[in-house]
Amino acid sequence: MVNRTILVGRLTRDPELRKTQGGKSVLNFSVAVNRQFNREQADFINCIAWEQTADFMANYLTKGALVSVEGRIQTGSYEDATGKKIYTQDVVAERVQALESRAQRQEQPAGNANFAPSYQAEPQTSYSNDTKDEPVLDITSDDLPF
């Protein structure tokens, strides 16, 4: 069995790093991903990053950043204040890669990245210069629900 997902989209808000009581870094974020056949519609996928990946995102990424997220889907549930059971579904990010630099995002249309810093759950940094096959997402801050 395989539980693996890869997303390419834009962050819907600036990452806000939090710490657990045990001192671990955690970051909840969502990614706006255009639908394949209808570029006017997007899905907003909730994600969570831990430790070094969370630190990387908080230090280097902002709202609107084009990213790829690799990870696994995790489901859960909790009871709200009224006792109603709420079901959750998140992508636990094991690797996050910036597909464009901040300067490129401000100067060029999305998808024309030549510099792509990333962070994996293992302490490695990778760079990618091959972006000709990356999808171009046309999402502006006005399109985001936040």
Coordinates of N, CA and C in Angstrom, one line a residue:
M1 N 0.8 -1.2 0.0 CA 0.0 0.0 0.0 C 0.9 1.2 0.0
V2 N 0.4 2.3 -0.7 CA 1.1 3.5 -0.8 C 0.2 4.7 -0.4
N3 N 0.7 5.6 0.4 CA 0.1 6.8 0.8 C 1.0 7.9 0.5
R4 N 0.9 8.5 -0.8 CA 1.9 9.5 -1.2 C 1.1 10.5 -2.0
T5 N 1.4 11.8 -1.8 CA 0.8 12.8 -2.6 C 1.8 13.9 -3.0
I6 N 1.6 14.5 -4.1 CA 2.5 15.6 -4.6 C 1.5 16.7 -5.0
L7 N 1.7 17.9 -4.5 CA 0.9 19.0 -4.8 C 1.8 20.1 -5.4
V8 N 1.3 20.9 -6.4 CA 2.0 22.1 -6.9 C 1.0 23.2 -6.8
G9 N 1.3 24.2 -6.1 CA 0.3 25.3 -5.9 C 0.9 26.5 -5.2
R10 N 0.1 27.4 -4.8 CA 0.6 28.7 -4.1 C 0.0 28.7 -2.7
L11 N 0.9 29.2 -1.8 CA 0.5 29.3 -0.4 C -0.6 30.3 -0.3
T12 N -1.6 30.0 0.5 CA -2.8 30.9 0.6 C -2.6 32.0 1.7
R13 N -1.5 31.9 2.5 CA -1.3 32.9 3.5 C 0.2 32.8 4.0
D14 N 0.7 33.8 4.7 CA 2.0 33.7 5.2 C 2.1 32.6 6.2
P15 N 3.2 31.8 6.2 CA 3.4 30.8 7.2 C 3.6 31.3 8.6
E16 N 2.9 30.8 9.6 CA 3.1 31.2 11.0 C 3.6 30.0 11.8
L17 N 4.8 30.0 12.2 CA 5.5 29.0 12.9 C 5.0 28.9 14.4
R18 N 4.7 27.7 14.9 CA 4.3 27.6 16.3 C 5.2 26.5 16.9
K19 N 5.3 26.4 18.2 CA 6.1 25.4 18.9 C 5.1 24.6 19.7
T20 N 5.4 23.3 19.8 CA 4.6 22.4 20.7 C 5.1 22.6 22.1
Q21 N 4.4 22.0 23.1 CA 4.9 22.1 24.5 C 6.3 21.5 24.6
G22 N 6.6 20.5 23.7 CA 7.9 19.8 23.8 C 9.0 20.6 23.0
G23 N 8.6 21.7 22.4 CA 9.6 22.5 21.7 C 9.7 22.2 20.2
K24 N 8.9 21.3 19.6 CA 9.0 21.0 18.2 C 8.3 22.1 17.4
S25 N 8.9 22.4 16.2 CA 8.3 23.4 15.3 C 7.2 22.7 14.5
V26 N 6.1 23.5 14.4 CA 4.9 23.0 13.6 C 4.3 24.1 12.8
L27 N 3.9 23.9 11.6 CA 3.3 24.9 10.8 C 2.1 24.3 10.0
N28 N 1.0 24.9 10.2 CA -0.2 24.6 9.4 C -0.3 25.6 8.2
F29 N -0.6 25.1 7.0 CA -0.7 25.9 5.9 C -1.6 25.3 4.9
S30 N -2.1 26.1 3.9 CA -2.9 25.5 2.8 C -2.3 26.0 1.5
V31 N -2.5 25.1 0.5 CA -2.0 25.3 -0.8 C -3.2 25.4 -1.8
A32 N -3.2 26.4 -2.6 CA -4.2 26.6 -3.7 C -3.7 25.9 -4.9
V33 N -4.4 24.8 -5.4 CA -4.0 24.0 -6.5 C -5.1 24.1 -7.6
N34 N -4.7 24.6 -8.8 CA -5.6 24.7 -9.9 C -6.1 23.3 -10.3
R35 N -7.3 23.2 -10.7 CA -7.8 21.9 -11.2 C -7.3 21.8 -12.7
Q36 N -7.0 20.6 -13.1 CA -6.4 20.3 -14.3 C -7.1 20.8 -15.5
F37 N -8.4 20.6 -15.6 CA -9.2 20.9 -16.8 C -10.0 22.2 -16.7
N38 N -10.0 22.8 -15.5 CA -10.7 24.1 -15.3 C -9.8 25.0 -14.5
R39 N -9.0 25.8 -15.2 CA -8.0 26.6 -14.5 C -8.6 27.7 -13.7
E40 N -9.9 27.9 -13.8 CA -10.6 29.0 -13.1 C -11.0 28.5 -11.7
Q41 N -10.9 27.2 -11.5 CA -11.2 26.6 -10.2 C -10.0 26.1 -9.5
A42 N -10.0 26.2 -8.2 CA -8.8 25.7 -7.4 C -9.3 24.9 -6.2
D43 N -8.5 24.0 -5.8 CA -8.8 23.3 -4.5 C -7.8 23.8 -3.5
F44 N -8.3 24.0 -2.3 CA -7.5 24.5 -1.2 C -7.2 23.3 -0.2
I45 N -5.9 22.9 -0.3 CA -5.5 21.7 0.4 C -4.8 22.0 1.7
N46 N -5.3 21.5 2.9 CA -4.7 21.8 4.2 C -3.5 20.9 4.4
C47 N -2.4 21.5 4.8 CA -1.2 20.8 5.0 C -0.6 21.1 6.4
I48 N 0.3 20.3 6.8 CA 1.1 20.5 8.1 C 2.5 20.1 7.9
A49 N 3.4 20.9 8.4 CA 4.9 20.6 8.3 C 5.4 20.6 9.7
W50 N 6.4 19.8 9.9 CA 7.0 19.7 11.2 C 8.5 20.0 11.2
E51 N 9.1 20.4 12.3 CA 10.5 20.5 12.6 C 11.2 21.3 11.5
Q52 N 12.3 20.8 10.9 CA 13.1 21.5 9.9 C 12.3 22.0 8.7
T53 N 11.4 21.2 8.2 CA 10.5 21.7 7.1 C 9.7 22.9 7.5
A54 N 9.1 22.9 8.7 CA 8.4 24.0 9.2 C 9.3 25.3 9.3
D55 N 10.5 25.1 9.9 CA 11.4 26.2 10.0 C 11.8 26.8 8.7
F56 N 12.0 25.9 7.7 CA 12.4 26.4 6.3 C 11.3 27.2 5.8
M57 N 10.0 26.7 5.9 CA 8.9 27.5 5.3 C 8.7 28.8 6.0
A58 N 8.8 28.9 7.3 CA 8.6 30.1 8.0 C 9.7 31.1 7.7
N59 N 10.9 30.7 7.4 CA 12.0 31.6 7.1 C 12.1 32.1 5.7
Y60 N 11.6 31.3 4.7 CA 11.8 31.6 3.3 C 10.6 31.7 2.4
L61 N 9.4 31.4 2.9 CA 8.2 31.4 2.1 C 7.2 32.4 2.6
T62 N 6.5 33.0 1.7 CA 5.4 33.9 2.0 C 4.1 33.6 1.2
K63 N 3.0 34.3 1.6 CA 1.8 34.1 0.8 C 2.0 34.3 -0.7
G64 N 1.4 33.4 -1.4 CA 1.6 33.5 -2.9 C 2.7 32.7 -3.5
A65 N 3.6 32.2 -2.6 CA 4.8 31.5 -3.1 C 4.4 30.2 -3.8
L66 N 5.0 29.9 -5.0 CA 4.7 28.7 -5.7 C 5.6 27.6 -5.1
V67 N 5.0 26.5 -4.7 CA 5.7 25.5 -4.0 C 5.2 24.1 -4.5
S68 N 6.1 23.1 -4.3 CA 5.7 21.7 -4.5 C 5.7 21.1 -3.1
V69 N 4.8 20.3 -2.8 CA 4.7 19.7 -1.5 C 4.6 18.2 -1.7
E70 N 5.5 17.4 -1.1 CA 5.4 16.0 -1.2 C 5.1 15.4 0.2
G71 N 4.2 14.5 0.4 CA 3.9 14.0 1.7 C 2.9 12.9 1.6
R72 N 2.3 12.7 2.8 CA 1.2 11.7 2.9 C -0.1 12.3 3.4
I73 N -1.2 11.6 3.1 CA -2.5 12.1 3.6 C -2.7 11.5 5.0
Q74 N -3.2 12.3 5.9 CA -3.5 11.9 7.2 C -4.9 12.3 7.6
T75 N -5.7 11.4 8.1 CA -7.1 11.7 8.5 C -7.2 11.7 10.0
G76 N -8.1 12.4 10.5 CA -8.4 12.4 11.9 C -9.8 12.9 12.2
S77 N -10.1 13.0 13.5 CA -11.4 13.5 13.9 C -11.3 14.1 15.3
Y78 N -12.2 15.0 15.7 CA -12.3 15.5 17.0 C -13.7 15.9 17.2
E79 N -14.1 16.2 18.5 CA -15.4 16.7 18.8 C -15.4 18.1 19.1
D80 N -16.3 18.9 18.5 CA -16.4 20.3 18.7 C -17.1 20.6 20.0
A81 N -17.3 21.9 20.4 CA -17.8 22.3 21.6 C -19.3 21.7 21.8
T82 N -20.0 21.5 20.7 CA -21.3 21.0 20.8 C -21.4 19.4 20.9
G83 N -20.2 18.8 20.8 CA -20.2 17.3 20.8 C -20.3 16.7 19.4
K84 N -20.4 17.5 18.4 CA -20.4 17.0 17.0 C -19.1 16.6 16.5
K85 N -19.0 15.4 15.9 CA -17.7 14.9 15.5 C -17.3 15.6 14.2
I86 N -16.1 16.1 14.1 CA -15.5 16.8 13.0 C -14.4 15.9 12.4
Y87 N -14.5 15.7 11.1 CA -13.4 14.9 10.4 C -12.5 15.8 9.7
T88 N -11.2 15.4 9.8 CA -10.1 16.3 9.2 C -9.3 15.4 8.2
Q89 N -8.7 16.1 7.2 CA -7.8 15.5 6.3 C -6.8 16.5 5.9
D90 N -5.5 16.1 6.1 CA -4.4 17.0 5.9 C -3.3 16.2 5.1
V91 N -2.5 17.0 4.5 CA -1.2 16.4 3.9 C -0.1 16.7 4.8
V92 N 0.6 15.7 5.3 CA 1.7 15.9 6.2 C 2.9 16.0 5.2
A93 N 3.5 17.3 5.2 CA 4.5 17.6 4.2 C 5.9 17.0 4.7
E94 N 6.4 16.1 3.9 CA 7.7 15.6 4.2 C 8.8 16.3 3.4
R95 N 8.4 16.9 2.3 CA 9.4 17.7 1.5 C 8.6 18.9 0.9
V96 N 9.2 20.1 1.0 CA 8.6 21.3 0.4 C 9.7 21.9 -0.4
Q97 N 9.3 22.3 -1.6 CA 10.3 22.9 -2.5 C 9.7 24.2 -3.0
A98 N 10.5 25.3 -2.9 CA 10.1 26.6 -3.5 C 10.4 26.5 -5.0
L99 N 9.4 26.8 -5.8 CA 9.6 26.7 -7.3 C 10.0 28.0 -7.9
E100 N 10.2 29.0 -7.1 CA 10.7 30.3 -7.6 C 11.2 31.1 -6.4
S101 N 12.2 32.0 -6.7 CA 12.7 32.8 -5.6 C 11.8 34.0 -5.4
R102 N 11.9 34.7 -4.3 CA 11.1 35.9 -4.0 C 11.3 36.9 -5.1
A103 N 12.5 37.1 -5.6 CA 12.8 38.1 -6.6 C 12.1 37.7 -7.9
Q104 N 12.1 36.4 -8.3 CA 11.5 36.0 -9.5 C 10.0 36.1 -9.4
R105 N 9.4 35.9 -8.2 CA 7.9 36.0 -8.0 C 7.5 37.5 -8.2
Q106 N 8.3 38.4 -7.8 CA 8.0 39.8 -8.0 C 8.3 40.3 -9.4
E107 N 9.3 39.8 -10.1 CA 9.7 40.3 -11.4 C 9.1 39.5 -12.6
Q108 N 8.8 38.2 -12.4 CA 8.4 37.4 -13.6 C 7.0 36.8 -13.3
P109 N 6.3 36.3 -14.4 CA 5.1 35.6 -14.2 C 5.4 34.2 -13.5
A110 N 4.4 33.7 -12.8 CA 4.6 32.4 -12.1 C 5.0 31.3 -13.1
G111 N 5.9 30.4 -12.6 CA 6.3 29.3 -13.4 C 7.6 29.4 -14.1
N112 N 8.2 30.6 -14.1 CA 9.5 30.8 -14.8 C 10.6 30.8 -13.8
A113 N 10.7 29.8 -13.1 CA 11.7 29.7 -12.0 C 13.0 29.0 -12.5
N114 N 14.1 29.6 -12.2 CA 15.4 29.0 -12.4 C 16.1 28.6 -11.1
F115 N 15.6 29.1 -10.0 CA 16.2 28.8 -8.7 C 15.2 28.3 -7.8
A116 N 15.4 27.1 -7.2 CA 14.3 26.5 -6.5 C 14.9 25.9 -5.2
P117 N 15.0 26.6 -4.1 CA 15.4 26.0 -2.8 C 14.3 25.1 -2.3
S118 N 14.7 24.1 -1.6 CA 13.8 23.2 -1.0 C 14.3 22.7 0.3
Y119 N 13.4 22.0 1.1 CA 13.8 21.3 2.3 C 13.0 20.0 2.4
Q120 N 13.8 18.9 2.7 CA 13.1 17.6 3.0 C 13.2 17.4 4.5
A121 N 12.4 16.4 4.9 CA 12.4 16.0 6.3 C 13.8 15.6 6.7
E122 N 14.6 14.9 5.8 CA 16.0 14.6 6.1 C 16.7 15.9 5.8
P123 N 17.8 16.2 6.6 CA 18.5 17.4 6.4 C 19.3 17.5 5.1
Q124 N 18.6 17.8 4.0 CA 19.2 18.0 2.7 C 18.5 19.2 2.0
T125 N 19.2 19.8 1.2 CA 18.7 20.9 0.4 C 18.9 20.5 -1.1
S126 N 17.9 20.7 -1.9 CA 18.1 20.4 -3.3 C 17.7 21.6 -4.1
Y127 N 18.3 21.6 -5.3 CA 18.0 22.7 -6.2 C 17.6 22.1 -7.6
S128 N 16.7 22.8 -8.2 CA 16.2 22.2 -9.5 C 16.2 23.3 -10.5
N129 N 16.8 23.1 -11.7 CA 16.9 24.0 -12.8 C 16.0 23.6 -13.9
D130 N 15.3 22.5 -13.8 CA 14.5 22.0 -14.9 C 13.0 22.3 -14.5
T131 N 12.5 23.4 -15.0 CA 11.1 23.7 -14.7 C 10.2 23.9 -15.9
K132 N 10.7 23.4 -17.1 CA 10.0 23.6 -18.3 C 8.7 22.8 -18.3
D133 N 8.6 21.7 -17.5 CA 7.4 20.9 -17.5 C 6.5 21.3 -16.3
E134 N 6.9 22.2 -15.5 CA 6.1 22.6 -14.3 C 4.8 23.3 -14.8
P135 N 3.6 23.0 -14.2 CA 2.4 23.7 -14.5 C 2.5 25.2 -14.1
V136 N 1.9 26.0 -14.9 CA 1.8 27.4 -14.5 C 0.5 27.7 -13.9
L137 N 0.5 28.1 -12.6 CA -0.7 28.4 -11.9 C -1.0 29.9 -11.9
D138 N -2.2 30.3 -12.3 CA -2.5 31.7 -12.4 C -3.4 32.1 -11.2
I139 N -2.8 32.2 -10.0 CA -3.6 32.5 -8.8 C -3.0 33.8 -8.3
T140 N -3.8 34.8 -8.1 CA -3.3 36.1 -7.5 C -3.9 36.1 -6.1
S141 N -3.4 37.1 -5.3 CA -3.8 37.2 -3.9 C -5.3 37.5 -3.8
D142 N -5.9 38.1 -4.9 CA -7.3 38.3 -4.9 C -8.2 37.1 -5.1
D143 N -7.6 36.0 -5.6 CA -8.3 34.7 -5.7 C -8.3 33.9 -4.4
L144 N -7.5 34.2 -3.4 CA -7.4 33.4 -2.2 C -8.5 33.8 -1.2
P145 N -9.0 32.8 -0.5 CA -10.2 33.1 0.4 C -9.7 33.8 1.7
F146 N -8.5 34.0 1.9 CA -8.0 34.6 3.2 C -7.6 36.0 3.1

